[in-house]
PDB file of C-alpha atoms in Angstrom:
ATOM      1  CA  UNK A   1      39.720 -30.650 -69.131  1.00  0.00           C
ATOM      2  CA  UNK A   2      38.571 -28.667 -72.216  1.00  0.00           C
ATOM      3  CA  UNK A   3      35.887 -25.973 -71.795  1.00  0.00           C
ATOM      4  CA  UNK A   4      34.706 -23.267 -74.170  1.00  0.00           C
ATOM      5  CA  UNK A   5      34.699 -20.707 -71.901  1.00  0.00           C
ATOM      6  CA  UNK A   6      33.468 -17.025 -73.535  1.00  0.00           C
ATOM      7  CA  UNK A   7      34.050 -13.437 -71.882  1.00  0.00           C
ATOM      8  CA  UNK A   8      30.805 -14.025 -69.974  1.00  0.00           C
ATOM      9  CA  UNK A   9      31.944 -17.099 -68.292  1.00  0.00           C
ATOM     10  CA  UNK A  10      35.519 -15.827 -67.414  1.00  0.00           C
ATOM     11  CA  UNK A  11      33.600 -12.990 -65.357  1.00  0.00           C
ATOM     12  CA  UNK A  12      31.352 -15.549 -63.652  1.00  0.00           C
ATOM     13  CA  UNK A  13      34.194 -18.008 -62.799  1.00  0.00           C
ATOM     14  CA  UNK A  14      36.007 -14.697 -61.581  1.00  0.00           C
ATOM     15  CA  UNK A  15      33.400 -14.049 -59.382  1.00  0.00           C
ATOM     16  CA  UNK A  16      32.647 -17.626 -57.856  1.00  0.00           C
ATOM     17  CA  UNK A  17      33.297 -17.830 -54.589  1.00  0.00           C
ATOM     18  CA  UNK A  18      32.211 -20.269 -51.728  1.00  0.00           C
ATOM     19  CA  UNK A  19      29.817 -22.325 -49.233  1.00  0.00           C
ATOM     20  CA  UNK A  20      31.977 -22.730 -45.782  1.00  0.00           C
ATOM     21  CA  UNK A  21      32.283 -25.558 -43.426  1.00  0.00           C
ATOM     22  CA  UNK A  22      32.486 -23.267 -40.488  1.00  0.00           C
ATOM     23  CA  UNK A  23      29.913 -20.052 -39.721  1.00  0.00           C
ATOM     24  CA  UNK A  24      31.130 -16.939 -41.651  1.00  0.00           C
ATOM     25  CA  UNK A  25      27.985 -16.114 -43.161  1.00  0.00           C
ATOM     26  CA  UNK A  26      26.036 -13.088 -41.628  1.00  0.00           C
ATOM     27  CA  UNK A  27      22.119 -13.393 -41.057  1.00  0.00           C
ATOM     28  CA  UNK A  28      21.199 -11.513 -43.639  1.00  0.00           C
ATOM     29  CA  UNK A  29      22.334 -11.209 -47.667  1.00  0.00           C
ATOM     30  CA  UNK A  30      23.971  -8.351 -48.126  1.00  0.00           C
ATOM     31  CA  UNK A  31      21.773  -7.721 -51.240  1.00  0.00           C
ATOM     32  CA  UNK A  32      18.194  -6.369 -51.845  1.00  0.00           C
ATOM     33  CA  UNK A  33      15.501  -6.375 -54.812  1.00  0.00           C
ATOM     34  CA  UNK A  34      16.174  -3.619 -56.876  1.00  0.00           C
ATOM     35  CA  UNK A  35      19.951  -3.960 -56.653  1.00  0.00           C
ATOM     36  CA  UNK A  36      21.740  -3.218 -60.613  1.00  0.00           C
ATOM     37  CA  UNK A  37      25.165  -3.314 -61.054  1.00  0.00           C
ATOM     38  CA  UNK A  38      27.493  -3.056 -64.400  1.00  0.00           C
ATOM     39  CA  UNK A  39      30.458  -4.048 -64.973  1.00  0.00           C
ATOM     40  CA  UNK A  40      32.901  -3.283 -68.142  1.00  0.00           C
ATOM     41  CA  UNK A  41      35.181  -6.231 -68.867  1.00  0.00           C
ATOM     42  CA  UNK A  42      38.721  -5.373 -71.045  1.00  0.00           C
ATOM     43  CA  UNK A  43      40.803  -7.954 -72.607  1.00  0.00           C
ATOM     44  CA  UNK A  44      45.054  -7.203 -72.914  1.00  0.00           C
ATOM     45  CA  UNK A  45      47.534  -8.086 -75.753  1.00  0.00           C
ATOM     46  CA  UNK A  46      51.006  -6.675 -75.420  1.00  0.00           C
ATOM     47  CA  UNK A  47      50.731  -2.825 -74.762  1.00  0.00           C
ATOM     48  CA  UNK A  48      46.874  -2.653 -75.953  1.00  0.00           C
ATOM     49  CA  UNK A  49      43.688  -3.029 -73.819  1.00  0.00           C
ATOM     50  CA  UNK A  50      40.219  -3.612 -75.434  1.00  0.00           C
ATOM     51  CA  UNK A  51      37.176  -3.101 -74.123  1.00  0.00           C
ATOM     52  CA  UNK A  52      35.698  -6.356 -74.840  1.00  0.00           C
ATOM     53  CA  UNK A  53      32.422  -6.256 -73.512  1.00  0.00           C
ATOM     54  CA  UNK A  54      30.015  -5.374 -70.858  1.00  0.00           C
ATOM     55  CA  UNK A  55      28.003  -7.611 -67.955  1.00  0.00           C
ATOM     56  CA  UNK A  56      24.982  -6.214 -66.157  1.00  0.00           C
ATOM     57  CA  UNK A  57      23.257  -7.722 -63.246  1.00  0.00           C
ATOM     58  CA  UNK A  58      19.810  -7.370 -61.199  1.00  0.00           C
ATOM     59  CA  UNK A  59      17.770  -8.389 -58.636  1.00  0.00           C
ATOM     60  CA  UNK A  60      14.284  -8.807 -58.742  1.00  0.00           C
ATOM     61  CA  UNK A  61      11.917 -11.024 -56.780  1.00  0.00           C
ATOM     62  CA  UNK A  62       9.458 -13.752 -57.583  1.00  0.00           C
ATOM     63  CA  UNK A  63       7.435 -16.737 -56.444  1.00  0.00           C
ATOM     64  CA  UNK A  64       8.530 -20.144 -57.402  1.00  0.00           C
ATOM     65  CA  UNK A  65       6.893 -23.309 -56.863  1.00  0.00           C
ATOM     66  CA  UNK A  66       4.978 -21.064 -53.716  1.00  0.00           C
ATOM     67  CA  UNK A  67       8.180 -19.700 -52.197  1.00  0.00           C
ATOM     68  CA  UNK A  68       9.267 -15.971 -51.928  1.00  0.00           C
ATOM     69  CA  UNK A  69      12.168 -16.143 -53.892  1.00  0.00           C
ATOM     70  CA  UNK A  70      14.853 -13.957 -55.592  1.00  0.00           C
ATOM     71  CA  UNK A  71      15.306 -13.876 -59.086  1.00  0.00           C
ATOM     72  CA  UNK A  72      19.086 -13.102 -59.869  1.00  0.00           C
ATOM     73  CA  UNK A  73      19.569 -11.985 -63.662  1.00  0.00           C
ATOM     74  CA  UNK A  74      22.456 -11.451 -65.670  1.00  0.00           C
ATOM     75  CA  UNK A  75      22.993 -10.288 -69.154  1.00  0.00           C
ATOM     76  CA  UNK A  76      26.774 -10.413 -70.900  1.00  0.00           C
ATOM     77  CA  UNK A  77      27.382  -9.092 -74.472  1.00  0.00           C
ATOM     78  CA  UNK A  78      30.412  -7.874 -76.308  1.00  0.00           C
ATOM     79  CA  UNK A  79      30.730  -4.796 -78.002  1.00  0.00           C
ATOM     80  CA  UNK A  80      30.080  -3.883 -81.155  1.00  0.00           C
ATOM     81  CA  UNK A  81      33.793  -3.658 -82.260  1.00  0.00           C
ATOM     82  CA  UNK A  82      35.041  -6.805 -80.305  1.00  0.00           C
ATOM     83  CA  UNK A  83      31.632  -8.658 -82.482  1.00  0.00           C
ATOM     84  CA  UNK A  84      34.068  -8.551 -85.160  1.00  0.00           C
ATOM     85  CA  UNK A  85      36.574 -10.859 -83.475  1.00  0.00           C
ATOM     86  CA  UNK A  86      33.621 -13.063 -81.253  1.00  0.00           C
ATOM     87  CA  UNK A  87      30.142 -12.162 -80.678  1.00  0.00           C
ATOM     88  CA  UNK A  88      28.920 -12.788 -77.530  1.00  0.00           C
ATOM     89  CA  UNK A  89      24.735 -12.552 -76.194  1.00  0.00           C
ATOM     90  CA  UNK A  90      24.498 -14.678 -72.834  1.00  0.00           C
ATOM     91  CA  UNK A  91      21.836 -14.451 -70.301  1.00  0.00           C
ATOM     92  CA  UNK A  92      22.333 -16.481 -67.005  1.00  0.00           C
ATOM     93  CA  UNK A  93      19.601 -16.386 -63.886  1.00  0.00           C
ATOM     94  CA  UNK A  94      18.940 -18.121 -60.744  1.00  0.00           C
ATOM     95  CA  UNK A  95      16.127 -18.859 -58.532  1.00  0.00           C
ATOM     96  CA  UNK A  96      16.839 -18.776 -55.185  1.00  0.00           C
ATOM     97  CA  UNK A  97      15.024 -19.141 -52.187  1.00  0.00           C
ATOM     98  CA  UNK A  98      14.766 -16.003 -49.435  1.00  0.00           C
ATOM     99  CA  UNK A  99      14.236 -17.749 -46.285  1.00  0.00           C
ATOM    100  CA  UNK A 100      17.617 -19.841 -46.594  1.00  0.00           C
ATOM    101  CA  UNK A 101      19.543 -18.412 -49.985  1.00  0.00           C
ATOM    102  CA  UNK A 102      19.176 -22.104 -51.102  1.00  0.00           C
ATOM    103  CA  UNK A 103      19.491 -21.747 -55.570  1.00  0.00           C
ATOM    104  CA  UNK A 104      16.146 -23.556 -56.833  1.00  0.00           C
ATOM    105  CA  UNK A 105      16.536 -23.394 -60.252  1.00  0.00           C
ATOM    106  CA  UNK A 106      19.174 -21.965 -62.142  1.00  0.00           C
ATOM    107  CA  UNK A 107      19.228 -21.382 -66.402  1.00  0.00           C
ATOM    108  CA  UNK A 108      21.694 -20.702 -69.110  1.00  0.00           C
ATOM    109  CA  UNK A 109      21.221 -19.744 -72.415  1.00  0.00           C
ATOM    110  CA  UNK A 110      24.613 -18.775 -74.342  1.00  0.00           C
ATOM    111  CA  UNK A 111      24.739 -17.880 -78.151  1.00  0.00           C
ATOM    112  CA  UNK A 112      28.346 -17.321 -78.971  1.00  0.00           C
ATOM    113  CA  UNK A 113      29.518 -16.704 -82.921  1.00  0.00           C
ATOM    114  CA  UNK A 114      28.386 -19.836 -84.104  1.00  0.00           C
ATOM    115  CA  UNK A 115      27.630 -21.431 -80.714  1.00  0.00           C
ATOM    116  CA  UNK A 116      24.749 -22.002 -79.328  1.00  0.00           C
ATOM    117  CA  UNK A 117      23.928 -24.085 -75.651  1.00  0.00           C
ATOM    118  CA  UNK A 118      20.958 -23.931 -73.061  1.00  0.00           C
ATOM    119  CA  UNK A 119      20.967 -25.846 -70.101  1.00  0.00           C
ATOM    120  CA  UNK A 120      19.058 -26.096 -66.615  1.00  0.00           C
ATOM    121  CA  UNK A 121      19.960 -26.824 -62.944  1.00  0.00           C
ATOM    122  CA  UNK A 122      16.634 -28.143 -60.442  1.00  0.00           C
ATOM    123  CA  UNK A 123      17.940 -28.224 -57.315  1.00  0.00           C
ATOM    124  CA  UNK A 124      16.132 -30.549 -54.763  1.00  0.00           C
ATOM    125  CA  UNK A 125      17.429 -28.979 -51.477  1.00  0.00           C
ATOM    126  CA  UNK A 126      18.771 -32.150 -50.262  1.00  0.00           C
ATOM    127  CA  UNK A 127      22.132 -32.134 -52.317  1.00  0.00           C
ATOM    128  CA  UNK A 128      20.696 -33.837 -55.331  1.00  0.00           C
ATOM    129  CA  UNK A 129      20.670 -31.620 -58.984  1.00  0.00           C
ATOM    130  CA  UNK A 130      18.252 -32.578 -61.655  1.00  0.00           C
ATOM    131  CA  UNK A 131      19.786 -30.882 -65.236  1.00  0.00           C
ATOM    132  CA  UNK A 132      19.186 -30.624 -68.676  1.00  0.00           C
ATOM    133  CA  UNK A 133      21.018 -29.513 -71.574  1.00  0.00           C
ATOM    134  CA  UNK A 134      20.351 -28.566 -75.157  1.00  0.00           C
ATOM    135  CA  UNK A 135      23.990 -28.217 -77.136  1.00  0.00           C
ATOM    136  CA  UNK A 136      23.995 -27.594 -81.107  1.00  0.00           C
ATOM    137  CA  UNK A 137      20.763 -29.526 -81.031  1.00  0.00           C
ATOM    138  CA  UNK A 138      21.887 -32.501 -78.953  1.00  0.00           C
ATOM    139  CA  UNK A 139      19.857 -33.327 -75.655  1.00  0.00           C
ATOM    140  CA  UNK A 140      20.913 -34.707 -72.977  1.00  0.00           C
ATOM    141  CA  UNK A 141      19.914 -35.085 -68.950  1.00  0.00           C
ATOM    142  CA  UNK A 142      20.596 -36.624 -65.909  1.00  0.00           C
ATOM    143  CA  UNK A 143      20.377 -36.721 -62.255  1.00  0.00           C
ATOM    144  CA  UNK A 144      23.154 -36.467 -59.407  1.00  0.00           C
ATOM    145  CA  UNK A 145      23.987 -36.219 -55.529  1.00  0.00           C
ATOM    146  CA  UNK A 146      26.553 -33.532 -55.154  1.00  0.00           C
ATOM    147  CA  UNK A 147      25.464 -32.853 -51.459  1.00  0.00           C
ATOM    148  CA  UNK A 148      24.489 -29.737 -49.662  1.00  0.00           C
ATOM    149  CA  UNK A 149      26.328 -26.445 -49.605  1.00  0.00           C
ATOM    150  CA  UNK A 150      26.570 -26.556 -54.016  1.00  0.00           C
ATOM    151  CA  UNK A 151      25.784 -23.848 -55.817  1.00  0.00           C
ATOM    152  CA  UNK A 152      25.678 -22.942 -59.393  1.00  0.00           C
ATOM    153  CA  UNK A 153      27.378 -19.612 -60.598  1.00  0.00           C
ATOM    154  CA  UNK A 154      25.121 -17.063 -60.000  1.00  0.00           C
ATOM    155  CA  UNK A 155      23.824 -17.828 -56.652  1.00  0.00           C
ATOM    156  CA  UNK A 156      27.419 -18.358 -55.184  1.00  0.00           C
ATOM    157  CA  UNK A 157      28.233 -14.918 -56.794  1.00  0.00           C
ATOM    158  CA  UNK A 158      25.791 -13.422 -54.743  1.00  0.00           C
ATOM    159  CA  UNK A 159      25.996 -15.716 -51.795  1.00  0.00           C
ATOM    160  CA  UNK A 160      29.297 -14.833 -51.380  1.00  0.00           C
ATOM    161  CA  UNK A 161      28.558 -11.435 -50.154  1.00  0.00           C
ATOM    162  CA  UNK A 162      27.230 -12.109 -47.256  1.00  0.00           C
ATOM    163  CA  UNK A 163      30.439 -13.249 -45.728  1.00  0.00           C
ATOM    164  CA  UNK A 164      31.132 -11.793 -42.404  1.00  0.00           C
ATOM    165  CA  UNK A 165      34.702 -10.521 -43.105  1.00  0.00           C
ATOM    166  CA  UNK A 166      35.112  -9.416 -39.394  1.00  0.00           C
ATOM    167  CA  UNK A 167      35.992 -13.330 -38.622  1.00  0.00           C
ATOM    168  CA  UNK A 168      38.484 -13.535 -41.069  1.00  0.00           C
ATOM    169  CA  UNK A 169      42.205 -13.721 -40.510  1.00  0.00           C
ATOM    170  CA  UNK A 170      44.286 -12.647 -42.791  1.00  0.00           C
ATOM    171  CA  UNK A 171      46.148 -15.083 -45.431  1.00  0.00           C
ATOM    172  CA  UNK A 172      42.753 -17.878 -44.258  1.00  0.00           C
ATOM    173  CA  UNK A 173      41.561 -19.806 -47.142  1.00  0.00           C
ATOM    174  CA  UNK A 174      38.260 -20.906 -47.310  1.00  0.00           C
ATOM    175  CA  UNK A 175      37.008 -24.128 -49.200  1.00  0.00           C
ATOM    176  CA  UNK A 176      33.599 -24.001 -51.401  1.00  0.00           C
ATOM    177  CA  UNK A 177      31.826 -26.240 -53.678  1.00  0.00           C
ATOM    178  CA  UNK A 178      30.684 -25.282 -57.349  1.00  0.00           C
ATOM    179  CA  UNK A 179      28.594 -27.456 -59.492  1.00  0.00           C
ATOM    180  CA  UNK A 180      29.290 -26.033 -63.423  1.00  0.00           C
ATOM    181  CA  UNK A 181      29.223 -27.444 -66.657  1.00  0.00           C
ATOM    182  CA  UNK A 182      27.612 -30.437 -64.983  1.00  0.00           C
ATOM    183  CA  UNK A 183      30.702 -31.456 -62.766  1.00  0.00           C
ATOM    184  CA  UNK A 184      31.166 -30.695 -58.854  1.00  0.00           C
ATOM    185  CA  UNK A 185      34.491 -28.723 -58.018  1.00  0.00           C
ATOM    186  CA  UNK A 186      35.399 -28.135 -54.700  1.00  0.00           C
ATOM    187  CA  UNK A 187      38.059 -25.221 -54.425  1.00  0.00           C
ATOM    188  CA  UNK A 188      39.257 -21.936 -52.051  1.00  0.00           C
ATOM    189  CA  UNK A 189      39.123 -18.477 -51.434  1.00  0.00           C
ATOM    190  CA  UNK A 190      41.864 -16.959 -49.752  1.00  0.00           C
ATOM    191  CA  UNK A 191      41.748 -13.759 -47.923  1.00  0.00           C
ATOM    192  CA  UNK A 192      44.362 -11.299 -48.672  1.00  0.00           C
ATOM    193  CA  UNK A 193      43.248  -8.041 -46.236  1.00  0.00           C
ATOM    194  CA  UNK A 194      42.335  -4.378 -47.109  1.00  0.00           C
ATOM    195  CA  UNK A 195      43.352  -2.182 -49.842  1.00  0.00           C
ATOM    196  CA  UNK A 196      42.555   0.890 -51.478  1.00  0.00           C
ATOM    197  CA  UNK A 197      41.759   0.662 -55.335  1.00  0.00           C
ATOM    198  CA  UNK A 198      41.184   3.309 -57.981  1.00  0.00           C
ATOM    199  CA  UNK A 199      39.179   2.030 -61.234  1.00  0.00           C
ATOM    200  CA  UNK A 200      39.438   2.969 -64.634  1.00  0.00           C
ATOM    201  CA  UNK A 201      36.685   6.016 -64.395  1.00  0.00           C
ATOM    202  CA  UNK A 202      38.578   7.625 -61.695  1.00  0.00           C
ATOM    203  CA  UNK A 203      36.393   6.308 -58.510  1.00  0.00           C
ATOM    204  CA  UNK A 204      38.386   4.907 -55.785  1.00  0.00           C
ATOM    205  CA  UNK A 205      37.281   2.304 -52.964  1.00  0.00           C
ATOM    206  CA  UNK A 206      38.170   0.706 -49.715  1.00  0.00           C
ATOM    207  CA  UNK A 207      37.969  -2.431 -50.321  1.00  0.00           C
ATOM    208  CA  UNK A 208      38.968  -6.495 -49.273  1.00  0.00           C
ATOM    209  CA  UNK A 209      41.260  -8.570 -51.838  1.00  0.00           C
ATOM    210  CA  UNK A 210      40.680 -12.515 -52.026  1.00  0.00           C
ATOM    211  CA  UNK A 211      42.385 -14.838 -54.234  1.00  0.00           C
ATOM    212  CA  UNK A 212      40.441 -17.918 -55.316  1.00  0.00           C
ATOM    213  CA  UNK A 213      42.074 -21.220 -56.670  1.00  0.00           C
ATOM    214  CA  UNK A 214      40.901 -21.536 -60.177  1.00  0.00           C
ATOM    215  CA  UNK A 215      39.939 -24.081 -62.412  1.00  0.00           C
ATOM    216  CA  UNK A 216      43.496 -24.984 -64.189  1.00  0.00           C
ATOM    217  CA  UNK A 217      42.881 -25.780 -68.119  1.00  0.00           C
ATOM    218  CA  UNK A 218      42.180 -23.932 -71.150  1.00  0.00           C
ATOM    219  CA  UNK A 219      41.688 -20.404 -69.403  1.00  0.00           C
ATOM    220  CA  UNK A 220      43.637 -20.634 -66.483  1.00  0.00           C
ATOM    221  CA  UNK A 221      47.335 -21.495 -66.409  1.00  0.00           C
ATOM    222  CA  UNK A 222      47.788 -21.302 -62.242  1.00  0.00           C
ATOM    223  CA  UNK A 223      45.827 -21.667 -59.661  1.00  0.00           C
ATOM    224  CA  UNK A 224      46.136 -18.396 -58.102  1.00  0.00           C
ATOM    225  CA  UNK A 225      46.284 -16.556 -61.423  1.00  0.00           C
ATOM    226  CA  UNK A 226      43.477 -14.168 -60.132  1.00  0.00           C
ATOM    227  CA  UNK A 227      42.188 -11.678 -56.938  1.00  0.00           C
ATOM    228  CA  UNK A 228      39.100  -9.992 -56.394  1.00  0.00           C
ATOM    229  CA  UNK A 229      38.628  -7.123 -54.795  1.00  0.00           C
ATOM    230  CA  UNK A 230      34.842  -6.255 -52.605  1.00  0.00           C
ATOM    231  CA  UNK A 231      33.887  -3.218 -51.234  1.00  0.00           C
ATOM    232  CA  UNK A 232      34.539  -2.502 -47.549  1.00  0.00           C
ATOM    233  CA  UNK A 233      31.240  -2.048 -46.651  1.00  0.00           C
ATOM    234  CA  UNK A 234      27.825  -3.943 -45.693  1.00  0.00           C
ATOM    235  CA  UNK A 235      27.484  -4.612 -49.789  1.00  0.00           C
ATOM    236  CA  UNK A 236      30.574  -6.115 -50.361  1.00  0.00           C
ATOM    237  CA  UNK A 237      30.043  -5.474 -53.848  1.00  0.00           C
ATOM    238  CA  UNK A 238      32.610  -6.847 -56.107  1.00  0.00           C
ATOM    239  CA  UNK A 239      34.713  -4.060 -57.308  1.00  0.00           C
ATOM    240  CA  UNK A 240      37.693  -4.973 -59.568  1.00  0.00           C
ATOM    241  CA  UNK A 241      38.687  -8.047 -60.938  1.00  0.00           C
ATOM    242  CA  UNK A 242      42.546  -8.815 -62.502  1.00  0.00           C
ATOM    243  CA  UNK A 243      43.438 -12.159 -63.766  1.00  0.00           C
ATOM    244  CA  UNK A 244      46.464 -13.595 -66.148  1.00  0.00           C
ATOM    245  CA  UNK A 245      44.974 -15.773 -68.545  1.00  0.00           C
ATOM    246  CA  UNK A 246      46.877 -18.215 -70.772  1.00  0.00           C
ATOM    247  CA  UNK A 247      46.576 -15.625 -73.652  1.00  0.00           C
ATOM    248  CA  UNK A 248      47.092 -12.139 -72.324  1.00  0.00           C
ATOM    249  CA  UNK A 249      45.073 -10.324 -69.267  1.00  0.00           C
ATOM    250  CA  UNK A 250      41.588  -9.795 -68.193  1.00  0.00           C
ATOM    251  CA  UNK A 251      40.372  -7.206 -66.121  1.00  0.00           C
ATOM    252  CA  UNK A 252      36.793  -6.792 -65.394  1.00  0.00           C
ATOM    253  CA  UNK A 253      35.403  -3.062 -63.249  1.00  0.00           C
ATOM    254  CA  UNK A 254      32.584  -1.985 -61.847  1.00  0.00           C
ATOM    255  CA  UNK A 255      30.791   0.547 -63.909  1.00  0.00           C
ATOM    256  CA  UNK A 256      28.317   1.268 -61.678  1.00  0.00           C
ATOM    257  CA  UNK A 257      25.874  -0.012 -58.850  1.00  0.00           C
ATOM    258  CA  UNK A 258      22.630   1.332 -57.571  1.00  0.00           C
ATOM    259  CA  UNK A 259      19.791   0.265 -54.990  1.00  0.00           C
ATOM    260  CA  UNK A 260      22.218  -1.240 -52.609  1.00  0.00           C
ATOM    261  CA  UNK A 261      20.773  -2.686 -49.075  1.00  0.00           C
ATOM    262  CA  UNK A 262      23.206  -0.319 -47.422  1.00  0.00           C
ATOM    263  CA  UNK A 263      24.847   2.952 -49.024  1.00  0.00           C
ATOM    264  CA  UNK A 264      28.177   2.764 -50.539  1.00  0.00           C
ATOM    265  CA  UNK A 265      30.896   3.667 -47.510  1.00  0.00           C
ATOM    266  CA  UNK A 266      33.794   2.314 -48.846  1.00  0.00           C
ATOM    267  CA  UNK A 267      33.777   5.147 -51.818  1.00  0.00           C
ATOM    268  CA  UNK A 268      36.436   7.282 -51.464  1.00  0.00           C
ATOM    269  CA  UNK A 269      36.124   9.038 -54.876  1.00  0.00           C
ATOM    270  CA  UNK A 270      33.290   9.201 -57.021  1.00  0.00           C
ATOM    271  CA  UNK A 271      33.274   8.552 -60.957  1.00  0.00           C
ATOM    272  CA  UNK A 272      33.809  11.939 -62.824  1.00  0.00           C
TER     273      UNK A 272
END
């Protein structure tokens, strides 16, 4: 299966993660309005590690179709000196409702070197997904059934945190259901246990590990060619990233996080 799949998309399908069978999620999202978070993403070659580009995420609120609702943005661009090599400007957001955490709409708009693609997700609440899709100027749309419990990528990025980790037994996988690039995947999340990690500006963390089964293809040359790490805390806010890629390594850290629904406990060691 080919993809084009730019530094903003690796760090989303890092972070995607899953709607359970059984009950794991906690009552409550373990997010709030007002939440930012940044994250710095650097590619490897050999002995040398670029900082490729940069991610930033919020959380804002809004009302949609006459439901409270929370408005999950994200915003990817390389840097200036990686430009050179591929330009990246993506925005991503989702609609999603508060009551439930059900995604209502979701929208992409990527503009990559020459590239250029929008596309939209309406979700009907019953398992069926109205999109859309403008590519280089060619439209298409269509409807499908995918059934309940599918998400796009940034609502199960956020979804995801609310998993109540006390339930969990170590080495457990855990299947959930994507819908991206207009095709339903249904994959898992395994749960590796606790570790401490220290990131690149000196800050170290408690924190959970999970390993996801990826997407196999262009990117990704195994299916466990990744793991995530969250913080050990109510936020399980995703901390550090590693993955092999076909061509060389990624690694993706947080830069920072503010407004979180609970304060940061799992910090062992601030930045510098």
């Amino acid at each position: 299966m080919k993809k084009k799949v730019g530094v903003v998309i690796l760090f989303l399908t890092l972070l995607c993660s899953l709607a359970v069978a059984r009950t794991l999620f906690q009552d409550e999202p373990a997010f709030c309005v007002g939440e930012k978070a940044r994250y710095t993403i650097y590619y490897n070659l050999g002995f040398i590690w670029i900082h490729a580009g940069d991610v930033d995420f919020s959380v804002s609120k809004k009302k949609y179709k006459g439901e409270e609702c929370y408005h999950l943005q994200l915003i990817g661009y390389t840097t200036k000196s990686f430009d050179r090599f591929y330009r990246i400007r993506d925005t991503f957001s989702t609609v999603m409702r508060v009551k439930d955490l059900q995604p209502l709409y979701y929208r992409e708009v990527k503009n990559e070197d020459s590239y250029f693609s929008e596309r939209e997700y309406h979700f009907d609440g019953a398992g069926g997904i109205r999109w859309n899709r403008n590519r280089r100027g060619v439209l298409s749309e269509d409807a499908v059934q995918v059934g309940k419990d599918v998400m796009d990528l940034i609502s199960i990025c956020y979804r995801f945190r609310g998993i109540d980790t006390g339930v969990l037994e170590k080495n457990e996988t855990i299947p959930f259901k994507l819908f991206f690039d207009e095709e339903k995947f249904e994959l898992g999340l395994t749960y590796k246990g606790k570790e401490d990690i220290k990131l690149r500006n000196k800050s170290k963390y408690k924190s959970l590990k999970f390993v996801p089964k990826l997407i196999t293809g262009d990117l990704f040359k195994n299916e466990d060619d990744m793991a995530i790490f969250v913080s050990d805390d109510g936020n399980h806010v995703p901390l550090y990233i590693e993955a092999k890629i076909k061509v060389g390594a990624v690694k993706v850290m947080l830069d920072f996080v503010e407004n979180t629904k609970e304060p940061m406990s799992s910090v062992i060691t601030k930045k510098k």
